[in-house]
């Protein structure tokens, strides 16, 4: 006779902690709702532990056109809490942040999700996430699914009622949402412990691409030069004068991204300020010589660089796919020089499409899409919304600052915040979301804080040569799918869509934190979207 293990049930919107006590199974949490072409998760925490590399058996019964993907929940350590505001980004002063963080640091939380294939990749209290991935053409209706995990002398049997809705999530290739997470080659090389562009590097890069596409990250941005490293090496003459550029590594990276399914491909940032509070800006690829980005010499170099970029685009037929970032985070102190710089670039290449993160509102006629930091948008909301009404396209981004209540993907904020990053796009007519630090986490799961906010930079963990999604990465996919459903409602009933979104998030600092309230609201969105199928 099989020995049935006890377990707790959690939704995808809840944090699971290794020290959670056992409670009675909540049957409501085993009833899940999913759109066709979409995904939904639940989480299971058992009352027993396993050792690393323990084998198991996994069975699914009753799934029809639904793929059930299991992940082992792996705990990570959070050594410091998010700060209440600005810099520093993290704090040991719990009293100053207790009204918005979920737990007092240090603590452990199940954030990493390891693939479950033949053995458990981590030891400790056994928890797992079950992802239900519905086919886009299956029949809507109720499915009674039983998921069984057999390990040692224990059997975990999870009966799930899956309500498959009529609504269909569009394929990522058809999405109008701009989702950007940076890949930083220097950081990636450090993670894999090898040189940039080595075989081992490209294996890890391919792994990252597959993870990104799986969470509906449809824009690929290689942001090496933001760190003042440039893979596209300058070619200099005997006197050290730049005479050409080699774009081969950028081209290969973008080719791999296109093959993986990315719909837009970004070039490299090419200029930056030395000090944020000074007006001067400099070319990144000749950083040691501090070439003024608005000078005659810069103009000469820009003409050579963009000649090579246009040749690369033509070779690969990327005319409708290529996007050029120029400058990360122009400030008010250098806004005039930024405008001059963009004007120089557009005089060389009038058709260029520019998408830049910005911290200013006084740069009309520059980037085609402004990616505005959340706190900056709130501070100059009236100005930004006026310019949006006049046709300026905008997305938004989160960074290390500000902290506090402000939307970000830290480990001591509710998981729902990672998801609402996409609802707020509808609230403020923003076309997408960017985050700089997609894979910029330490390899050591025991401490994912450090000088920046707890867990904020990265949403994938690099462990034993492979990337593992975090629960916040799964929340990104969920939020991007929510955005699609809200878009469907908005097309037919914009007033209703606006009201639904407003109940979830009013501003970047004022949003729904209660899990049950959010889950009910998400179900309303699904039911309303069903009416148009």
PDB file of C-alpha atoms in Angstrom, residues 120-346:
ATOM      1  CA  UNK A 120      16.262  15.945  -7.676  1.00  0.00           C
ATOM      2  CA  UNK A 121      19.051  18.436  -8.253  1.00  0.00           C
ATOM      3  CA  UNK A 122      18.941  19.855  -4.753  1.00  0.00           C
ATOM      4  CA  UNK A 123      18.601  18.462  -1.251  1.00  0.00           C
ATOM      5  CA  UNK A 124      16.372  19.628   1.588  1.00  0.00           C
ATOM      6  CA  UNK A 125      12.665  19.888   2.250  1.00  0.00           C
ATOM      7  CA  UNK A 126      10.906  18.779  -0.908  1.00  0.00           C
ATOM      8  CA  UNK A 127       8.820  21.327  -2.722  1.00  0.00           C
ATOM      9  CA  UNK A 128       7.901  21.545  -6.370  1.00  0.00           C
ATOM     10  CA  UNK A 129       6.018  23.732  -8.817  1.00  0.00           C
ATOM     11  CA  UNK A 130       3.646  22.235 -11.360  1.00  0.00           C
ATOM     12  CA  UNK A 131       3.266  24.198 -14.583  1.00  0.00           C
ATOM     13  CA  UNK A 132       0.242  23.484 -16.757  1.00  0.00           C
ATOM     14  CA  UNK A 133       0.843  24.592 -20.341  1.00  0.00           C
ATOM     15  CA  UNK A 134      -2.340  24.540 -22.421  1.00  0.00           C
ATOM     16  CA  UNK A 135      -2.332  24.058 -26.182  1.00  0.00           C
ATOM     17  CA  UNK A 136      -3.813  26.931 -28.159  1.00  0.00           C
ATOM     18  CA  UNK A 137      -6.249  24.751 -30.120  1.00  0.00           C
ATOM     19  CA  UNK A 138      -7.520  22.379 -27.437  1.00  0.00           C
ATOM     20  CA  UNK A 139     -11.151  22.270 -26.405  1.00  0.00           C
ATOM     21  CA  UNK A 140     -12.203  24.556 -23.582  1.00  0.00           C
ATOM     22  CA  UNK A 141     -13.623  22.834 -20.535  1.00  0.00           C
ATOM     23  CA  UNK A 142     -12.747  21.125 -17.267  1.00  0.00           C
ATOM     24  CA  UNK A 143      -9.944  18.609 -16.982  1.00  0.00           C
ATOM     25  CA  UNK A 144      -9.424  16.398 -13.926  1.00  0.00           C
ATOM     26  CA  UNK A 145      -5.690  15.825 -13.717  1.00  0.00           C
ATOM     27  CA  UNK A 146      -3.780  13.745 -11.190  1.00  0.00           C
ATOM     28  CA  UNK A 147      -0.065  14.401 -10.780  1.00  0.00           C
ATOM     29  CA  UNK A 148       1.955  11.815  -8.859  1.00  0.00           C
ATOM     30  CA  UNK A 149       5.533  12.022  -7.614  1.00  0.00           C
ATOM     31  CA  UNK A 150       7.046   8.886  -6.111  1.00  0.00           C
ATOM     32  CA  UNK A 151      10.262   9.255  -4.144  1.00  0.00           C
ATOM     33  CA  UNK A 152      11.800   6.747  -1.729  1.00  0.00           C
ATOM     34  CA  UNK A 153       8.842   5.312   0.210  1.00  0.00           C
ATOM     35  CA  UNK A 154       6.708   8.449  -0.217  1.00  0.00           C
ATOM     36  CA  UNK A 155       4.013   9.204  -2.784  1.00  0.00           C
ATOM     37  CA  UNK A 156       2.800  12.743  -3.421  1.00  0.00           C
ATOM     38  CA  UNK A 157      -0.546  12.635  -5.216  1.00  0.00           C
ATOM     39  CA  UNK A 158      -1.962  15.978  -6.348  1.00  0.00           C
ATOM     40  CA  UNK A 159      -5.495  16.085  -7.846  1.00  0.00           C
ATOM     41  CA  UNK A 160      -5.908  19.239  -9.939  1.00  0.00           C
ATOM     42  CA  UNK A 161      -9.080  20.600 -11.486  1.00  0.00           C
ATOM     43  CA  UNK A 162      -7.992  22.594 -14.527  1.00  0.00           C
ATOM     44  CA  UNK A 163     -10.495  24.964 -16.086  1.00  0.00           C
ATOM     45  CA  UNK A 164      -9.389  25.575 -19.673  1.00  0.00           C
ATOM     46  CA  UNK A 165     -10.925  28.848 -20.855  1.00  0.00           C
ATOM     47  CA  UNK A 166     -12.086  29.808 -24.349  1.00  0.00           C
ATOM     48  CA  UNK A 167      -9.711  32.772 -24.517  1.00  0.00           C
ATOM     49  CA  UNK A 168      -6.488  32.221 -26.461  1.00  0.00           C
ATOM     50  CA  UNK A 169      -3.109  33.822 -25.687  1.00  0.00           C
ATOM     51  CA  UNK A 170      -1.502  34.932 -28.985  1.00  0.00           C
ATOM     52  CA  UNK A 171       1.820  33.354 -29.900  1.00  0.00           C
ATOM     53  CA  UNK A 172       4.782  35.439 -28.765  1.00  0.00           C
ATOM     54  CA  UNK A 173       5.767  36.159 -32.378  1.00  0.00           C
ATOM     55  CA  UNK A 174       2.438  37.983 -32.793  1.00  0.00           C
ATOM     56  CA  UNK A 175       2.638  40.005 -29.578  1.00  0.00           C
ATOM     57  CA  UNK A 176       2.781  43.802 -29.621  1.00  0.00           C
ATOM     58  CA  UNK A 177       4.233  43.898 -26.103  1.00  0.00           C
ATOM     59  CA  UNK A 178       7.916  44.904 -25.911  1.00  0.00           C
ATOM     60  CA  UNK A 179       9.655  42.742 -23.285  1.00  0.00           C
ATOM     61  CA  UNK A 180      13.367  43.397 -22.829  1.00  0.00           C
ATOM     62  CA  UNK A 181      15.786  41.797 -20.386  1.00  0.00           C
ATOM     63  CA  UNK A 182      19.441  42.557 -20.975  1.00  0.00           C
ATOM     64  CA  UNK A 183      22.098  39.943 -21.597  1.00  0.00           C
ATOM     65  CA  UNK A 184      25.527  41.250 -20.533  1.00  0.00           C
ATOM     66  CA  UNK A 185      28.301  39.187 -22.204  1.00  0.00           C
ATOM     67  CA  UNK A 186      31.012  40.085 -19.671  1.00  0.00           C
ATOM     68  CA  UNK A 187      28.766  38.979 -16.792  1.00  0.00           C
ATOM     69  CA  UNK A 188      27.790  35.818 -18.646  1.00  0.00           C
ATOM     70  CA  UNK A 189      31.450  34.954 -19.225  1.00  0.00           C
ATOM     71  CA  UNK A 190      32.131  35.460 -15.522  1.00  0.00           C
ATOM     72  CA  UNK A 191      29.260  33.148 -14.639  1.00  0.00           C
ATOM     73  CA  UNK A 192      30.435  30.313 -16.866  1.00  0.00           C
ATOM     74  CA  UNK A 193      34.082  30.833 -15.901  1.00  0.00           C
ATOM     75  CA  UNK A 194      35.387  31.182 -19.450  1.00  0.00           C
ATOM     76  CA  UNK A 195      36.254  33.809 -22.022  1.00  0.00           C
ATOM     77  CA  UNK A 196      33.599  35.733 -23.883  1.00  0.00           C
ATOM     78  CA  UNK A 197      32.547  34.008 -27.113  1.00  0.00           C
ATOM     79  CA  UNK A 198      34.100  30.668 -26.204  1.00  0.00           C
ATOM     80  CA  UNK A 199      32.239  27.436 -26.892  1.00  0.00           C
ATOM     81  CA  UNK A 200      31.217  27.226 -23.238  1.00  0.00           C
ATOM     82  CA  UNK A 201      30.030  30.828 -23.356  1.00  0.00           C
ATOM     83  CA  UNK A 202      27.827  30.236 -26.397  1.00  0.00           C
ATOM     84  CA  UNK A 203      26.319  27.104 -24.829  1.00  0.00           C
ATOM     85  CA  UNK A 204      25.263  29.182 -21.818  1.00  0.00           C
ATOM     86  CA  UNK A 205      24.037  31.991 -24.088  1.00  0.00           C
ATOM     87  CA  UNK A 206      21.863  29.536 -26.038  1.00  0.00           C
ATOM     88  CA  UNK A 207      20.465  28.258 -22.739  1.00  0.00           C
ATOM     89  CA  UNK A 208      19.629  31.829 -21.717  1.00  0.00           C
ATOM     90  CA  UNK A 209      17.872  32.508 -25.010  1.00  0.00           C
ATOM     91  CA  UNK A 210      15.653  29.460 -24.582  1.00  0.00           C
ATOM     92  CA  UNK A 211      14.722  30.527 -21.063  1.00  0.00           C
ATOM     93  CA  UNK A 212      13.965  34.062 -22.214  1.00  0.00           C
ATOM     94  CA  UNK A 213      11.681  32.968 -25.030  1.00  0.00           C
ATOM     95  CA  UNK A 214       9.878  30.611 -22.653  1.00  0.00           C
ATOM     96  CA  UNK A 215       8.881  33.560 -20.448  1.00  0.00           C
ATOM     97  CA  UNK A 216       7.768  35.655 -23.463  1.00  0.00           C
ATOM     98  CA  UNK A 217      10.872  37.853 -23.583  1.00  0.00           C
ATOM     99  CA  UNK A 218      10.596  38.798 -27.254  1.00  0.00           C
ATOM    100  CA  UNK A 219      13.269  41.525 -27.605  1.00  0.00           C
ATOM    101  CA  UNK A 220      16.961  40.613 -27.327  1.00  0.00           C
ATOM    102  CA  UNK A 221      19.253  43.337 -26.015  1.00  0.00           C
ATOM    103  CA  UNK A 222      23.015  42.735 -25.780  1.00  0.00           C
ATOM    104  CA  UNK A 223      24.175  45.390 -23.343  1.00  0.00           C
ATOM    105  CA  UNK A 224      27.907  44.789 -23.179  1.00  0.00           C
ATOM    106  CA  UNK A 225      29.017  48.329 -23.872  1.00  0.00           C
ATOM    107  CA  UNK A 226      26.855  49.627 -21.026  1.00  0.00           C
ATOM    108  CA  UNK A 227      29.664  48.231 -18.855  1.00  0.00           C
ATOM    109  CA  UNK A 228      32.280  49.833 -21.108  1.00  0.00           C
ATOM    110  CA  UNK A 229      33.250  46.569 -22.694  1.00  0.00           C
ATOM    111  CA  UNK A 230      32.688  46.225 -26.411  1.00  0.00           C
ATOM    112  CA  UNK A 231      32.669  42.837 -28.130  1.00  0.00           C
ATOM    113  CA  UNK A 232      32.604  44.470 -31.550  1.00  0.00           C
ATOM    114  CA  UNK A 233      36.260  45.335 -31.472  1.00  0.00           C
ATOM    115  CA  UNK A 234      37.526  48.618 -32.815  1.00  0.00           C
ATOM    116  CA  UNK A 235      40.031  48.330 -35.631  1.00  0.00           C
ATOM    117  CA  UNK A 236      42.815  50.881 -35.245  1.00  0.00           C
ATOM    118  CA  UNK A 237      45.726  51.966 -37.398  1.00  0.00           C
ATOM    119  CA  UNK A 238      49.359  52.116 -36.274  1.00  0.00           C
ATOM    120  CA  UNK A 239      48.709  55.460 -34.605  1.00  0.00           C
ATOM    121  CA  UNK A 240      45.741  54.184 -32.548  1.00  0.00           C
ATOM    122  CA  UNK A 241      43.147  55.907 -34.730  1.00  0.00           C
ATOM    123  CA  UNK A 242      39.850  54.008 -35.143  1.00  0.00           C
ATOM    124  CA  UNK A 243      39.405  53.172 -38.815  1.00  0.00           C
ATOM    125  CA  UNK A 244      36.816  50.358 -38.744  1.00  0.00           C
ATOM    126  CA  UNK A 245      34.667  48.032 -36.623  1.00  0.00           C
ATOM    127  CA  UNK A 246      34.260  44.270 -36.482  1.00  0.00           C
ATOM    128  CA  UNK A 247      30.620  43.396 -35.717  1.00  0.00           C
ATOM    129  CA  UNK A 248      31.045  39.637 -35.998  1.00  0.00           C
ATOM    130  CA  UNK A 249      30.295  38.749 -32.377  1.00  0.00           C
ATOM    131  CA  UNK A 250      27.238  41.008 -32.258  1.00  0.00           C
ATOM    132  CA  UNK A 251      26.018  39.556 -35.540  1.00  0.00           C
ATOM    133  CA  UNK A 252      26.405  35.967 -34.325  1.00  0.00           C
ATOM    134  CA  UNK A 253      24.618  36.779 -31.065  1.00  0.00           C
ATOM    135  CA  UNK A 254      21.684  38.358 -32.887  1.00  0.00           C
ATOM    136  CA  UNK A 255      21.501  35.511 -35.406  1.00  0.00           C
ATOM    137  CA  UNK A 256      21.226  33.028 -32.540  1.00  0.00           C
ATOM    138  CA  UNK A 257      18.536  35.182 -30.908  1.00  0.00           C
ATOM    139  CA  UNK A 258      16.498  35.342 -34.113  1.00  0.00           C
ATOM    140  CA  UNK A 259      16.717  31.583 -34.503  1.00  0.00           C
ATOM    141  CA  UNK A 260      15.574  31.141 -30.898  1.00  0.00           C
ATOM    142  CA  UNK A 261      12.424  33.164 -31.615  1.00  0.00           C
ATOM    143  CA  UNK A 262      13.192  36.778 -30.711  1.00  0.00           C
ATOM    144  CA  UNK A 263      11.101  39.198 -32.740  1.00  0.00           C
ATOM    145  CA  UNK A 264      13.296  42.305 -32.271  1.00  0.00           C
ATOM    146  CA  UNK A 265      17.097  42.478 -32.118  1.00  0.00           C
ATOM    147  CA  UNK A 266      19.021  45.280 -30.422  1.00  0.00           C
ATOM    148  CA  UNK A 267      22.490  46.598 -31.108  1.00  0.00           C
ATOM    149  CA  UNK A 268      24.902  47.949 -28.499  1.00  0.00           C
ATOM    150  CA  UNK A 269      24.851  51.126 -26.441  1.00  0.00           C
ATOM    151  CA  UNK A 270      27.530  53.385 -27.854  1.00  0.00           C
ATOM    152  CA  UNK A 271      27.822  56.416 -25.528  1.00  0.00           C
ATOM    153  CA  UNK A 272      27.587  57.245 -21.826  1.00  0.00           C
ATOM    154  CA  UNK A 273      28.406  59.861 -19.235  1.00  0.00           C
ATOM    155  CA  UNK A 274      31.492  59.639 -17.030  1.00  0.00           C
ATOM    156  CA  UNK A 275      29.677  61.189 -14.084  1.00  0.00           C
ATOM    157  CA  UNK A 276      25.890  61.310 -13.917  1.00  0.00           C
ATOM    158  CA  UNK A 277      25.824  64.920 -12.684  1.00  0.00           C
ATOM    159  CA  UNK A 278      28.054  66.337 -15.431  1.00  0.00           C
ATOM    160  CA  UNK A 279      26.989  67.313 -18.976  1.00  0.00           C
ATOM    161  CA  UNK A 280      29.761  65.580 -20.929  1.00  0.00           C
ATOM    162  CA  UNK A 281      29.057  62.286 -22.717  1.00  0.00           C
ATOM    163  CA  UNK A 282      31.656  60.062 -24.370  1.00  0.00           C
ATOM    164  CA  UNK A 283      31.860  57.242 -26.903  1.00  0.00           C
ATOM    165  CA  UNK A 284      32.024  53.860 -25.190  1.00  0.00           C
ATOM    166  CA  UNK A 285      34.168  51.989 -27.703  1.00  0.00           C
ATOM    167  CA  UNK A 286      37.122  54.344 -27.215  1.00  0.00           C
ATOM    168  CA  UNK A 287      36.508  54.950 -23.544  1.00  0.00           C
ATOM    169  CA  UNK A 288      40.135  55.289 -22.514  1.00  0.00           C
ATOM    170  CA  UNK A 289      40.545  58.285 -24.852  1.00  0.00           C
ATOM    171  CA  UNK A 290      37.323  59.986 -23.722  1.00  0.00           C
ATOM    172  CA  UNK A 291      36.081  61.011 -27.170  1.00  0.00           C
ATOM    173  CA  UNK A 292      33.388  63.664 -26.754  1.00  0.00           C
ATOM    174  CA  UNK A 293      30.289  62.071 -28.295  1.00  0.00           C
ATOM    175  CA  UNK A 294      29.237  65.378 -29.871  1.00  0.00           C
ATOM    176  CA  UNK A 295      32.636  66.153 -31.460  1.00  0.00           C
ATOM    177  CA  UNK A 296      33.807  66.033 -35.086  1.00  0.00           C
ATOM    178  CA  UNK A 297      35.922  62.957 -34.271  1.00  0.00           C
ATOM    179  CA  UNK A 298      32.889  61.188 -32.809  1.00  0.00           C
ATOM    180  CA  UNK A 299      30.901  62.011 -35.948  1.00  0.00           C
ATOM    181  CA  UNK A 300      33.644  60.484 -38.092  1.00  0.00           C
ATOM    182  CA  UNK A 301      33.624  57.289 -36.024  1.00  0.00           C
ATOM    183  CA  UNK A 302      29.830  57.101 -35.975  1.00  0.00           C
ATOM    184  CA  UNK A 303      29.690  57.178 -39.776  1.00  0.00           C
ATOM    185  CA  UNK A 304      32.047  54.196 -39.954  1.00  0.00           C
ATOM    186  CA  UNK A 305      30.208  52.296 -37.234  1.00  0.00           C
ATOM    187  CA  UNK A 306      26.744  52.689 -38.681  1.00  0.00           C
ATOM    188  CA  UNK A 307      27.976  51.823 -42.151  1.00  0.00           C
ATOM    189  CA  UNK A 308      28.930  48.424 -40.722  1.00  0.00           C
ATOM    190  CA  UNK A 309      25.653  48.144 -38.798  1.00  0.00           C
ATOM    191  CA  UNK A 310      23.617  48.769 -41.963  1.00  0.00           C
ATOM    192  CA  UNK A 311      25.663  46.184 -43.843  1.00  0.00           C
ATOM    193  CA  UNK A 312      24.961  43.649 -41.086  1.00  0.00           C
ATOM    194  CA  UNK A 313      21.245  44.418 -41.240  1.00  0.00           C
ATOM    195  CA  UNK A 314      21.160  44.021 -45.023  1.00  0.00           C
ATOM    196  CA  UNK A 315      23.037  40.694 -44.900  1.00  0.00           C
ATOM    197  CA  UNK A 316      20.508  39.270 -42.471  1.00  0.00           C
ATOM    198  CA  UNK A 317      17.342  41.007 -43.744  1.00  0.00           C
ATOM    199  CA  UNK A 318      16.753  42.619 -40.337  1.00  0.00           C
ATOM    200  CA  UNK A 319      15.295  45.860 -41.683  1.00  0.00           C
ATOM    201  CA  UNK A 320      12.069  45.319 -39.687  1.00  0.00           C
ATOM    202  CA  UNK A 321      13.746  43.720 -36.670  1.00  0.00           C
ATOM    203  CA  UNK A 322      16.758  45.817 -35.727  1.00  0.00           C
ATOM    204  CA  UNK A 323      16.554  48.398 -32.908  1.00  0.00           C
ATOM    205  CA  UNK A 324      19.431  50.625 -31.822  1.00  0.00           C
ATOM    206  CA  UNK A 325      19.973  51.709 -28.226  1.00  0.00           C
ATOM    207  CA  UNK A 326      22.375  54.634 -28.025  1.00  0.00           C
ATOM    208  CA  UNK A 327      22.722  55.862 -24.468  1.00  0.00           C
ATOM    209  CA  UNK A 328      21.681  54.403 -21.112  1.00  0.00           C
ATOM    210  CA  UNK A 329      19.880  56.771 -18.748  1.00  0.00           C
ATOM    211  CA  UNK A 330      20.397  60.341 -19.986  1.00  0.00           C
ATOM    212  CA  UNK A 331      20.100  62.758 -17.053  1.00  0.00           C
ATOM    213  CA  UNK A 332      18.930  66.379 -16.951  1.00  0.00           C
ATOM    214  CA  UNK A 333      22.562  67.483 -16.708  1.00  0.00           C
ATOM    215  CA  UNK A 334      23.447  65.868 -20.051  1.00  0.00           C
ATOM    216  CA  UNK A 335      20.072  66.029 -21.781  1.00  0.00           C
ATOM    217  CA  UNK A 336      21.197  68.758 -24.207  1.00  0.00           C
ATOM    218  CA  UNK A 337      24.227  66.737 -25.278  1.00  0.00           C
ATOM    219  CA  UNK A 338      22.047  63.656 -25.617  1.00  0.00           C
ATOM    220  CA  UNK A 339      19.779  65.549 -28.019  1.00  0.00           C
ATOM    221  CA  UNK A 340      22.778  66.690 -30.052  1.00  0.00           C
ATOM    222  CA  UNK A 341      24.149  63.141 -30.112  1.00  0.00           C
ATOM    223  CA  UNK A 342      20.872  61.619 -31.301  1.00  0.00           C
ATOM    224  CA  UNK A 343      20.652  64.309 -33.971  1.00  0.00           C
ATOM    225  CA  UNK A 344      24.132  63.412 -35.214  1.00  0.00           C
ATOM    226  CA  UNK A 345      23.188  59.736 -35.428  1.00  0.00           C
ATOM    227  CA  UNK A 346      19.940  60.477 -37.255  1.00  0.00           C
TER     228      UNK A 346
END
